[in-house]
């Protein structure tokens, strides 16, 4: 039985997209799952009564253009600060928001805290493959200036996620790189390759070239947060292109971020799902489902125990 | 009137793909364009006589798995060394090869030499856009560990290429980045943004996010060689995916490297076209056409004069 903390005020289309997403999600959730909904009194007034929703009235929220650290310090009664505090206090099993990504990141670190042995949080994304298996990719956004040692954390976190949340036994890990040879790529990637090759805690399969992104035998792909974000956004370019060209195929739908449940922020002592700022109702629905999955998998304790 | 130096031995499918590419290219070339063909005596024997081909018999060639610097030192009578020496001696107007990219890079620097004011050569690729205009992207491969100052060279070289080879007046330059704000990206990209914003020699339009890769108003996109190579190879992934899904559209054909003419290596005192190692006849045909374009545009003197 899990209780999910949802930020009613998060995202460019909030609160309406969040309300609509909530309506769509109910019959996909487990019957015993309930929701804590963090919003202003005006926004919460628009949400119909449900015995499965606890409305948490907050006086404020953090807007998309605010300075994350300052906003978190000053807006103690904002939806994000309240939700993260409840997650830290074990009142809810996960926080999910399409709000200010910087603020969510800082709140994850400051309010929840890092898991022992993890130096920085990391954002993970699940890419579709042509064999219908998922590819876990991380970091896709936070650690834009990485040390090679962080790739080991990414590999460990990604492997645990693949195994415990996606149910993939003995996940295979690759390093994203410009070629398959170990001497390929920047100095950072050459060093990361050496470290990964010697890291007994994971199953390292060498480099993966981006040309094989959708067709490979790998379960977890690690990269720095800058490159990962570029790769993720290029997938968005393909989806957008395919729409403009009028191409149709069920696989292409999987490239649409609306059909993904946002991205988990991992390495912190709590379950956090960050959705795209532009999320519409469908993306919000999937964000809530992701929050339920990661909460049910009890990911934090899985990661803490290895 | 230009004479193009073509490496008959370069590429995984050489010499047959090069021979077939040559046959296909003739009626696309200007009538006065001729070719110097560098090959072993056995390979050249298979090439039919043409008054427009001068066969240059070499005793050796550099294989794909050789150490570039050593191979260039030891194999003075290899096709690549001979072709680059002829380019340096102004006997030919361009060198084009689908051979060992590392050896071609080193030969470009050592045998042709760098243009004044350029610190390293750079590889350029032309991406298609949905508005049918080209997007010049560089560096897509050489400078995997960049200094921010090199982005200025990329911007200058890319702008000159867009203007002089592609005929785009006042080309607009963007920095590839994970967001549009100037504070986005790694420290390298933040610094590159500041330098580009102050660089009067180009028309800088700020950052471009990869999600807008195929739909934007930009003519030249600059990035480090690692990221550029990743972005280029992800386009290959999308083309490969679209083929596997059976998607059809004329735009998709433009994502196929076979339909591109290889990538120019710029910043050196000579015209060099590097084609994909896996090039088949169609890719070779287009490589030769690219070599003709860049030779006719007299790119080297254009770049030297600014």
Coordinates of C-alpha atoms in Angstrom, one line a residue:
Chain A
X1 CA 0.0 0.0 0.0
X2 CA 1.6 3.3 -1.1
X3 CA 0.6 6.9 -0.8
X4 CA 1.9 9.1 -3.6
X5 CA 2.7 12.8 -3.2
X6 CA 1.6 14.7 -6.3
X7 CA 2.4 18.4 -6.9
X8 CA -0.8 20.0 -8.3
X9 CA 1.0 23.2 -9.1
X10 CA 4.0 21.7 -11.1
X11 CA 4.4 22.3 -14.8
X12 CA 3.5 24.7 -17.5
X13 CA -0.1 23.4 -17.8
X14 CA -0.7 23.1 -14.0
X15 CA -3.1 22.7 -12.3
X16 CA -5.5 21.7 -15.1
X17 CA -3.2 19.1 -16.7
X18 CA -2.5 17.5 -13.3
X19 CA -6.2 17.4 -12.5
X20 CA -7.0 15.8 -15.8
X21 CA -4.0 13.4 -15.4
X22 CA -5.4 12.3 -12.0
X23 CA -8.8 11.6 -13.5
X24 CA -7.2 9.4 -16.1
X25 CA -4.9 7.5 -13.8
X26 CA -7.3 6.0 -11.2
X27 CA -8.2 2.8 -12.9
X28 CA -4.6 2.1 -13.7
X29 CA -3.4 2.3 -10.1
X30 CA -3.6 -0.5 -7.6
X31 CA -6.9 -0.2 -5.6
X32 CA -5.0 0.4 -2.4
X33 CA -2.8 3.2 -3.7
X34 CA -3.8 6.7 -2.4
X35 CA -2.7 10.2 -3.2
X36 CA -1.6 13.3 -1.2
X37 CA -2.3 16.2 -3.4
X38 CA -0.3 19.4 -2.7
X39 CA -1.9 22.6 -4.0
X40 CA -3.1 26.1 -3.2
X41 CA -6.6 26.4 -1.7
X42 CA -7.9 27.8 -5.0
X43 CA -6.5 25.0 -7.1
X44 CA -7.6 22.2 -4.7
X45 CA -11.1 23.6 -4.7
X46 CA -11.4 22.6 -8.3
X47 CA -10.5 18.9 -7.6
X48 CA -13.5 16.7 -7.0
X49 CA -13.7 14.8 -3.7
X50 CA -12.3 11.3 -3.7
X51 CA -11.8 9.1 -0.6
X52 CA -8.4 8.2 -2.1
X53 CA -7.1 11.8 -2.3
X54 CA -5.9 13.8 0.7
X55 CA -5.8 17.4 -0.1
X56 CA -2.8 19.2 1.4
X57 CA -3.4 23.0 1.4
X58 CA -0.2 25.0 0.8
X59 CA -0.1 28.8 0.7
X60 CA 2.5 29.0 -2.1
X61 CA 4.3 27.2 -5.0
X62 CA 7.6 27.6 -6.8
X63 CA 7.3 29.1 -10.2
X64 CA 9.3 27.8 -13.2
X65 CA 11.6 30.8 -13.4
X66 CA 12.6 31.1 -9.7
X67 CA 16.1 30.6 -8.3
X68 CA 15.9 27.1 -6.9
X69 CA 17.9 27.4 -3.8
X70 CA 16.4 30.8 -2.8
X71 CA 12.9 29.6 -3.5
X72 CA 13.3 26.5 -1.4
X73 CA 14.6 28.6 1.5
X74 CA 12.0 31.2 1.3
X75 CA 8.9 29.3 0.4
X76 CA 8.6 26.8 3.3
X77 CA 4.8 26.4 2.7
X78 CA 5.2 25.8 -1.1
X79 CA 3.8 22.6 -2.6
X80 CA 7.3 21.2 -3.3
X81 CA 8.8 21.9 0.1
X82 CA 5.8 20.4 1.8
X83 CA 5.8 17.3 -0.4
X84 CA 9.5 16.7 0.1
X85 CA 9.2 17.2 3.8
X86 CA 6.4 14.6 3.9
X87 CA 8.5 12.2 1.9
X88 CA 11.4 12.7 4.3
X89 CA 9.0 12.1 7.2
X90 CA 7.8 8.9 5.6
X91 CA 4.2 10.2 5.3
X92 CA 4.3 9.6 1.6
X93 CA 6.2 7.0 -0.5
X94 CA 7.1 9.1 -3.5
X95 CA 7.0 12.7 -4.8
X96 CA 6.1 13.4 -8.4
X97 CA 6.1 16.8 -10.0
X98 CA 6.3 18.4 -13.5
X99 CA 7.5 21.6 -11.8
X100 CA 10.8 23.4 -11.6
X101 CA 13.5 20.7 -12.3
X102 CA 16.3 22.7 -10.5
X103 CA 14.2 23.1 -7.4
X104 CA 13.2 19.4 -7.4
X105 CA 16.8 18.4 -7.7
X106 CA 18.0 20.7 -4.9
X107 CA 15.0 19.6 -2.7
X108 CA 15.9 15.9 -3.4
X109 CA 19.4 16.5 -2.1
X110 CA 18.7 18.9 0.8
X111 CA 15.4 17.6 2.1
X112 CA 15.8 13.9 1.4
X113 CA 19.6 13.6 1.5
X114 CA 21.9 11.4 -0.5
X115 CA 22.2 7.6 0.0
X116 CA 25.5 6.5 1.5
X117 CA 28.1 6.0 -1.2
X118 CA 26.4 8.3 -3.7
X119 CA 28.1 11.6 -4.4
X120 CA 25.3 13.3 -6.5
X121 CA 21.8 12.5 -7.6
X122 CA 21.2 11.3 -11.1
X123 CA 18.3 11.4 -13.6
X124 CA 17.3 8.2 -15.4
X125 CA 15.3 7.8 -18.5
X126 CA 14.0 4.6 -20.1
X127 CA 14.4 4.4 -23.9
X128 CA 12.5 2.0 -26.1
X129 CA 14.2 -0.6 -28.2
X130 CA 13.1 -2.4 -31.3
X131 CA 13.1 -5.7 -29.5
X132 CA 10.5 -4.2 -27.1
X133 CA 12.9 -4.4 -24.2
X134 CA 13.7 -1.2 -22.2
X135 CA 17.0 0.6 -22.2
X136 CA 17.8 2.4 -19.0
X137 CA 19.9 5.5 -19.7
X138 CA 21.6 7.7 -17.1
X139 CA 22.6 10.4 -16.3
X140 CA 20.3 12.4 -18.6
X141 CA 20.5 15.7 -17.0
X142 CA 22.1 16.6 -13.6
X143 CA 25.8 15.8 -13.7
X144 CA 26.9 17.9 -16.7
X145 CA 30.5 18.1 -15.4
X146 CA 31.3 14.6 -14.3
X147 CA 34.2 12.8 -12.8
X148 CA 34.9 9.4 -14.3
X149 CA 34.3 7.8 -10.9
X150 CA 30.6 8.9 -11.1
X151 CA 30.1 6.6 -14.0
X152 CA 30.4 3.7 -11.5
X153 CA 27.6 5.1 -9.4
X154 CA 25.5 5.5 -12.6
X155 CA 26.2 1.9 -13.5
X156 CA 25.3 0.7 -10.1
X157 CA 22.1 2.8 -9.8
X158 CA 21.1 1.9 -13.3
X159 CA 21.7 -1.8 -12.8
X160 CA 19.7 -1.8 -9.6
X161 CA 16.8 0.1 -11.3
X162 CA 16.8 -2.4 -14.2
X163 CA 16.8 -5.3 -11.9
X164 CA 14.4 -4.2 -9.1
X165 CA 12.0 -1.9 -10.9
X166 CA 12.0 -3.3 -14.5
X167 CA 12.7 -7.0 -13.5
X168 CA 15.7 -7.5 -15.7
X169 CA 18.0 -10.1 -14.1
X170 CA 21.8 -9.5 -14.4
X171 CA 21.4 -6.3 -16.4
X172 CA 24.1 -5.6 -19.0
X173 CA 25.8 -2.2 -18.8
X174 CA 27.4 -0.3 -21.6
X175 CA 29.2 3.1 -21.8
X176 CA 27.8 5.4 -24.5
X177 CA 30.7 6.3 -26.7
X178 CA 31.7 7.4 -30.2
X179 CA 33.2 4.0 -31.0
X180 CA 33.4 0.5 -29.7
X181 CA 37.1 0.5 -29.0
X182 CA 38.1 1.3 -25.5
X183 CA 40.5 4.0 -26.7
X184 CA 37.5 6.0 -28.2
X185 CA 36.0 9.2 -26.9
X186 CA 37.2 12.0 -24.7
X187 CA 39.7 11.5 -21.9
X188 CA 36.7 11.3 -19.5
X189 CA 35.2 8.5 -21.5
X190 CA 38.5 6.6 -21.8
X191 CA 38.9 6.8 -18.1
X192 CA 35.3 5.8 -17.4
X193 CA 35.8 2.8 -19.7
X194 CA 38.8 1.6 -17.7
X195 CA 37.0 2.0 -14.4
X196 CA 33.8 0.3 -15.6
X197 CA 35.8 -2.6 -17.1
X198 CA 37.3 -3.3 -13.6
X199 CA 34.1 -2.8 -11.6
X200 CA 33.0 -6.2 -10.4
X201 CA 29.6 -5.0 -9.1
X202 CA 28.2 -4.7 -12.6
X203 CA 28.1 -6.6 -15.9
X204 CA 30.1 -4.4 -18.3
X205 CA 29.8 -5.0 -22.0
X206 CA 32.0 -2.3 -23.3
X207 CA 31.0 0.8 -25.4
X208 CA 27.8 1.3 -27.2
X209 CA 27.7 3.6 -30.3
X210 CA 24.7 5.8 -30.6
X211 CA 23.9 4.3 -34.0
X212 CA 22.8 1.2 -32.2
X213 CA 20.7 3.1 -29.7
X214 CA 17.4 1.4 -30.6
X215 CA 18.8 -2.0 -31.5
X216 CA 21.2 -3.6 -29.0
X217 CA 21.5 -6.2 -26.3
X218 CA 22.2 -3.7 -23.5
X219 CA 20.0 -3.0 -20.5
X220 CA 21.8 0.0 -18.9
X221 CA 23.6 2.8 -20.8
X222 CA 25.8 5.2 -18.8
X223 CA 27.0 8.7 -19.9
X224 CA 27.6 12.1 -18.4
X225 CA 24.5 14.3 -17.8
X226 CA 25.3 16.7 -20.6
X227 CA 25.7 14.1 -23.3
X228 CA 22.7 12.1 -21.9
X229 CA 20.5 15.2 -22.0
X230 CA 21.6 15.9 -25.6
X231 CA 20.9 12.3 -26.6
X232 CA 17.5 12.4 -24.9
X233 CA 16.5 15.7 -26.6
X234 CA 17.6 14.3 -30.0
X235 CA 15.1 11.5 -29.5
X236 CA 12.5 14.2 -29.0
X237 CA 13.7 15.8 -32.3
X238 CA 13.0 12.4 -34.0
X239 CA 9.5 12.2 -32.6
X240 CA 8.7 15.7 -33.6
X241 CA 10.2 15.1 -37.0
X242 CA 8.1 12.0 -37.5
X243 CA 5.0 13.9 -36.6
X244 CA 5.7 16.7 -39.0
X245 CA 6.4 14.1 -41.8
X246 CA 3.2 12.3 -41.0
X247 CA 5.0 9.0 -40.2
X248 CA 3.0 6.5 -38.2
X249 CA 4.1 3.5 -36.2
X250 CA 3.4 2.3 -32.7
X251 CA 7.2 2.4 -31.9
X252 CA 7.3 6.1 -32.7
X253 CA 4.7 6.7 -30.0
X254 CA 7.2 5.4 -27.5
X255 CA 9.6 8.2 -28.4
X256 CA 7.0 10.7 -27.3
X257 CA 7.8 11.9 -23.8
X258 CA 4.1 12.2 -23.1
X259 CA 3.9 8.4 -23.1
X260 CA 6.7 8.1 -20.5
X261 CA 6.2 8.5 -16.9
X262 CA 8.8 11.2 -16.3
X263 CA 12.3 10.5 -15.1
X264 CA 13.2 9.2 -11.7
X265 CA 15.8 11.1 -9.6
X266 CA 17.9 8.5 -8.0
X267 CA 20.6 8.3 -5.4
X268 CA 18.5 10.2 -2.8
X269 CA 16.7 8.8 0.3
X270 CA 13.3 8.9 -1.3
X271 CA 11.4 8.2 -4.5
X272 CA 11.2 11.2 -6.8
X273 CA 9.7 11.4 -10.3
X274 CA 10.4 14.5 -12.3
X275 CA 8.1 15.0 -15.3
X276 CA 8.7 17.2 -18.4
X277 CA 7.7 20.9 -17.7
X278 CA 5.4 20.8 -20.7
X279 CA 3.6 17.7 -19.5
X280 CA 0.0 17.4 -20.6
X281 CA -2.6 15.1 -18.9
X282 CA -1.3 11.9 -20.5
X283 CA 2.3 12.7 -19.3
X284 CA 1.0 13.4 -15.8
X285 CA -1.0 10.2 -15.8
X286 CA 2.2 8.3 -16.7
X287 CA 4.2 10.3 -14.1
X288 CA 1.9 9.1 -11.4
X289 CA 2.1 5.5 -12.6
X290 CA 5.9 5.7 -12.5
X291 CA 5.8 7.0 -9.0
X292 CA 3.7 4.1 -8.0
X293 CA 6.1 1.6 -9.6
X294 CA 9.2 3.0 -8.0
X295 CA 7.4 3.2 -4.6
X296 CA 6.2 -0.4 -4.8
X297 CA 9.7 -1.6 -5.8
X298 CA 11.0 0.1 -2.7
X299 CA 13.9 1.3 -4.8
X300 CA 15.6 3.4 -2.1
X301 CA 16.1 0.5 0.3
X302 CA 17.2 -1.8 -2.6
X303 CA 19.9 0.7 -3.5
X304 CA 20.9 1.4 0.1
X305 CA 21.4 -2.3 0.7
X306 CA 24.1 -3.0 -2.0
Chain B
X1 CA 39.0 23.0 -63.9
X2 CA 39.8 20.7 -61.1
X3 CA 41.6 17.4 -60.7
X4 CA 40.3 15.2 -57.8
X5 CA 42.6 12.7 -56.0
X6 CA 40.6 9.6 -55.2
X7 CA 41.9 6.8 -52.9
X8 CA 40.9 3.5 -54.7
X9 CA 42.0 1.5 -51.6
X10 CA 40.1 3.4 -48.9
X11 CA 37.1 1.8 -47.1
X12 CA 35.8 -1.6 -46.0
X13 CA 34.4 -2.3 -49.5
X14 CA 37.4 -1.0 -51.5
X15 CA 38.4 -1.2 -54.2
X16 CA 35.1 -2.5 -55.7
X17 CA 32.8 0.2 -54.1
X18 CA 35.2 2.9 -55.3
X19 CA 35.2 1.6 -58.8
X20 CA 31.5 1.4 -58.9
X21 CA 31.2 4.8 -57.3
X22 CA 33.4 6.2 -60.1
X23 CA 31.3 4.7 -62.8
X24 CA 28.2 6.3 -61.3
X25 CA 29.7 9.8 -60.8
X26 CA 30.9 10.7 -64.3
X27 CA 27.7 12.3 -65.7
X28 CA 27.2 14.3 -62.4
X29 CA 30.7 15.9 -62.6
X30 CA 31.6 19.0 -64.6
X31 CA 32.9 17.9 -68.0
X32 CA 36.3 19.4 -67.4
X33 CA 36.8 17.7 -64.0
X34 CA 39.3 14.9 -64.0
X35 CA 40.5 12.3 -61.5
X36 CA 43.8 11.0 -60.2
X37 CA 43.2 7.5 -59.0
X38 CA 45.6 6.2 -56.3
X39 CA 45.7 2.4 -56.1
X40 CA 47.9 -0.7 -56.2
X41 CA 48.7 -2.1 -59.7
X42 CA 46.4 -5.0 -59.2
X43 CA 43.4 -2.8 -58.2
X44 CA 44.1 -0.3 -60.9
X45 CA 44.2 -3.0 -63.5
X46 CA 40.5 -3.6 -62.9
X47 CA 39.6 0.0 -63.6
X48 CA 38.6 0.6 -67.3
X49 CA 40.5 3.1 -69.3
X50 CA 39.1 6.7 -69.3
X51 CA 40.8 9.8 -70.7
X52 CA 39.6 11.6 -67.6
X53 CA 41.4 9.2 -65.1
X54 CA 45.1 9.3 -64.4
X55 CA 46.1 6.1 -62.7
X56 CA 48.7 6.6 -60.0
X57 CA 50.4 3.3 -59.2
X58 CA 51.3 2.9 -55.5
X59 CA 53.0 -0.1 -54.0
X60 CA 51.0 -0.1 -50.7
X61 CA 48.0 1.2 -48.8
X62 CA 47.1 1.8 -45.2
X63 CA 44.8 -0.7 -43.7
X64 CA 41.9 0.2 -41.4
X65 CA 43.5 -1.2 -38.3
X66 CA 47.0 0.3 -38.5
X67 CA 48.5 2.9 -36.2
X68 CA 48.0 6.1 -38.1
X69 CA 51.3 7.9 -37.3
X70 CA 53.4 4.9 -37.8
X71 CA 51.7 3.8 -41.0
X72 CA 52.1 7.3 -42.5
X73 CA 55.8 7.3 -41.6
X74 CA 56.5 3.8 -42.9
X75 CA 54.3 3.6 -46.0
X76 CA 55.6 6.5 -48.1
X77 CA 54.3 4.8 -51.2
X78 CA 50.9 4.2 -49.9
X79 CA 47.8 5.6 -51.7
X80 CA 47.1 8.1 -48.9
X81 CA 50.6 9.4 -48.5
X82 CA 50.9 9.8 -52.3
X83 CA 47.6 11.6 -52.6
X84 CA 48.3 14.0 -49.8
X85 CA 51.7 14.7 -51.2
X86 CA 50.2 15.5 -54.6
X87 CA 47.6 17.8 -52.9
X88 CA 50.4 19.6 -51.0
X89 CA 52.2 20.0 -54.3
X90 CA 49.1 21.4 -56.0
X91 CA 49.0 18.5 -58.5
X92 CA 45.4 17.8 -57.4
X93 CA 42.7 20.1 -56.0
X94 CA 41.3 17.7 -53.4
X95 CA 41.8 14.3 -51.7
X96 CA 38.8 12.0 -51.0
X97 CA 39.0 8.7 -49.2
X98 CA 36.8 6.3 -47.3
X99 CA 39.9 4.9 -45.7
X100 CA 41.5 5.1 -42.2
X101 CA 40.0 8.2 -40.6
X102 CA 42.9 8.6 -38.1
X103 CA 45.5 8.4 -40.9
X104 CA 43.6 10.9 -43.0
X105 CA 43.4 13.3 -40.1
X106 CA 47.1 13.0 -39.3
X107 CA 48.1 13.3 -43.0
X108 CA 45.9 16.4 -43.3
X109 CA 47.8 18.1 -40.5
X110 CA 51.3 16.8 -41.2
X111 CA 51.4 16.8 -45.0
X112 CA 49.1 19.7 -45.8
X113 CA 49.6 21.7 -42.6
X114 CA 47.2 23.9 -40.7
X115 CA 45.8 27.2 -42.0
X116 CA 47.2 30.2 -40.0
X117 CA 45.0 30.9 -36.9
X118 CA 43.6 27.4 -36.8
X119 CA 44.8 25.2 -33.9
X120 CA 43.4 21.9 -35.0
X121 CA 41.5 20.5 -38.0
X122 CA 37.8 19.9 -37.7
X123 CA 35.3 17.6 -39.4
X124 CA 32.0 19.1 -40.7
X125 CA 28.8 17.4 -41.5
X126 CA 25.7 18.8 -43.3
X127 CA 22.4 17.8 -41.7
X128 CA 19.0 18.1 -43.4
X129 CA 16.3 20.3 -42.1
X130 CA 12.6 20.1 -42.6
X131 CA 12.6 23.4 -44.4
X132 CA 15.0 21.9 -47.0
X133 CA 17.8 24.1 -46.0
X134 CA 21.1 22.6 -44.8
X135 CA 22.5 22.8 -41.3
X136 CA 26.3 22.8 -41.1
X137 CA 27.4 20.9 -37.9
X138 CA 30.9 20.9 -36.6
X139 CA 33.0 19.4 -35.0
X140 CA 31.6 16.0 -35.6
X141 CA 34.6 13.9 -34.7
X142 CA 38.2 15.1 -34.2
X143 CA 38.3 17.5 -31.2
X144 CA 36.9 15.2 -28.5
X145 CA 38.6 17.2 -25.7
X146 CA 38.1 20.8 -26.7
X147 CA 39.0 24.2 -25.3
X148 CA 36.2 26.8 -25.3
X149 CA 38.3 29.0 -27.7
X150 CA 38.1 26.3 -30.4
X151 CA 34.4 26.9 -30.7
X152 CA 35.3 30.2 -32.2
X153 CA 37.3 28.5 -34.9
X154 CA 34.4 26.1 -35.5
X155 CA 32.1 29.0 -35.8
X156 CA 34.4 30.8 -38.3
X157 CA 35.1 27.7 -40.4
X158 CA 31.4 26.7 -40.4
X159 CA 30.3 30.1 -41.4
X160 CA 32.8 30.3 -44.2
X161 CA 31.7 26.9 -45.4
X162 CA 28.0 27.8 -45.3
X163 CA 28.7 31.0 -47.2
X164 CA 31.2 30.0 -49.8
X165 CA 30.4 26.3 -50.4
X166 CA 26.6 26.3 -49.7
X167 CA 25.9 29.9 -50.8
X168 CA 24.2 31.0 -47.6
X169 CA 24.7 34.7 -47.0
X170 CA 25.3 35.9 -43.4
X171 CA 25.0 32.4 -41.9
X172 CA 23.4 32.2 -38.4
X173 CA 25.4 30.3 -35.8
X174 CA 24.2 28.5 -32.7
X175 CA 25.8 26.5 -30.0
X176 CA 24.4 23.1 -29.5
X177 CA 23.3 22.9 -25.8
X178 CA 21.0 21.2 -23.4
X179 CA 18.9 24.4 -23.0
X180 CA 18.4 27.8 -24.5
X181 CA 19.6 29.8 -21.5
X182 CA 23.2 30.9 -21.6
X183 CA 23.8 29.3 -18.2
X184 CA 22.9 25.9 -19.5
X185 CA 25.3 23.0 -20.1
X186 CA 28.7 22.1 -18.8
X187 CA 31.4 24.6 -17.8
X188 CA 32.9 24.2 -21.3
X189 CA 29.6 25.1 -23.0
X190 CA 28.9 28.0 -20.6
X191 CA 32.3 29.4 -21.5
X192 CA 31.9 28.7 -25.2
X193 CA 28.6 30.6 -25.1
X194 CA 30.2 33.7 -23.6
X195 CA 33.0 33.7 -26.1
X196 CA 30.7 33.2 -29.1
X197 CA 28.4 35.9 -27.8
X198 CA 31.3 38.4 -28.0
X199 CA 32.8 37.2 -31.3
X200 CA 32.1 39.9 -33.9
X201 CA 33.2 37.8 -36.8
X202 CA 30.1 35.6 -36.8
X203 CA 26.3 36.0 -36.4
X204 CA 25.6 34.2 -33.1
X205 CA 22.0 33.3 -32.3
X206 CA 22.5 31.6 -28.9
X207 CA 22.0 28.0 -28.0
X208 CA 20.1 25.4 -30.0
X209 CA 18.5 22.4 -28.2
X210 CA 18.8 19.1 -29.9
X211 CA 15.0 18.8 -29.9
X212 CA 15.0 21.4 -32.6
X213 CA 17.7 19.8 -34.7
X214 CA 15.6 19.3 -37.8
X215 CA 13.4 22.4 -37.5
X216 CA 15.2 25.6 -36.8
X217 CA 16.4 28.9 -38.4
X218 CA 20.1 28.2 -37.9
X219 CA 22.7 27.6 -40.6
X220 CA 25.8 26.6 -38.5
X221 CA 25.7 24.5 -35.3
X222 CA 28.9 24.3 -33.3
X223 CA 29.8 21.7 -30.6
X224 CA 32.8 19.7 -29.4
X225 CA 33.9 16.7 -31.5
X226 CA 32.7 14.1 -29.0
X227 CA 29.2 15.5 -28.6
X228 CA 29.0 16.2 -32.4
X229 CA 30.0 12.6 -33.2
X230 CA 27.3 11.3 -30.7
X231 CA 24.7 13.5 -32.3
X232 CA 25.7 12.4 -35.8
X233 CA 25.6 8.7 -34.9
X234 CA 22.2 9.1 -33.3
X235 CA 20.9 10.4 -36.6
X236 CA 22.2 7.1 -38.1
X237 CA 20.3 5.2 -35.4
X238 CA 17.1 7.0 -36.4
X239 CA 17.7 6.2 -40.1
X240 CA 18.4 2.6 -39.3
X241 CA 15.3 2.5 -37.0
X242 CA 13.1 4.0 -39.7
X243 CA 14.3 1.3 -42.2
X244 CA 13.6 -1.5 -39.7
X245 CA 10.1 -0.1 -39.0
X246 CA 9.4 0.1 -42.8
X247 CA 8.9 3.9 -42.6
X248 CA 9.1 5.7 -46.0
X249 CA 9.6 9.4 -46.7
X250 CA 12.0 11.3 -48.9
X251 CA 13.3 13.2 -45.9
X252 CA 14.4 10.0 -44.2
X253 CA 16.7 9.3 -47.2
X254 CA 18.6 12.4 -46.3
X255 CA 19.4 10.9 -43.0
X256 CA 21.2 8.1 -44.7
X257 CA 25.0 8.7 -44.8
X258 CA 25.1 6.9 -48.1
X259 CA 23.4 9.9 -49.6
X260 CA 25.9 12.3 -48.2
X261 CA 29.2 13.1 -49.7
X262 CA 31.4 12.3 -46.7
X263 CA 32.6 14.9 -44.4
X264 CA 35.1 17.7 -45.2
X265 CA 38.1 18.0 -43.0
X266 CA 38.7 21.7 -42.6
X267 CA 41.3 24.1 -41.3
X268 CA 44.1 22.5 -43.3
X269 CA 45.9 23.8 -46.4
X270 CA 44.0 21.6 -48.8
X271 CA 40.6 20.1 -49.6
X272 CA 40.0 16.8 -47.9
X273 CA 36.8 14.7 -47.9
X274 CA 36.6 11.8 -45.5
X275 CA 33.8 9.3 -46.2
X276 CA 32.3 6.7 -43.9
X277 CA 34.5 3.5 -43.7
X278 CA 31.5 1.4 -44.6
X279 CA 30.8 3.4 -47.8
X280 CA 29.2 1.6 -50.7
X281 CA 29.1 2.9 -54.3
X282 CA 26.5 5.5 -53.7
X283 CA 28.4 7.0 -50.8
X284 CA 31.6 7.0 -52.9
X285 CA 29.8 8.7 -55.7
X286 CA 28.6 11.5 -53.4
X287 CA 32.1 11.7 -51.8
X288 CA 33.5 12.5 -55.2
X289 CA 30.9 15.1 -55.8
X290 CA 31.6 16.7 -52.5
X291 CA 35.3 16.8 -53.3
X292 CA 34.4 18.6 -56.6
X293 CA 32.2 21.2 -54.8
X294 CA 34.8 22.1 -52.2
X295 CA 37.6 22.2 -54.8
X296 CA 35.5 24.5 -57.1
X297 CA 34.6 26.8 -54.1
X298 CA 38.3 27.1 -53.4
X299 CA 37.5 26.8 -49.8
X300 CA 41.1 26.9 -48.5
X301 CA 41.9 30.3 -49.9
X302 CA 38.5 31.6 -48.7
X303 CA 39.2 30.5 -45.2
X304 CA 42.8 31.7 -45.3
X305 CA 41.8 35.2 -46.4
X306 CA 39.5 36.0 -43.5

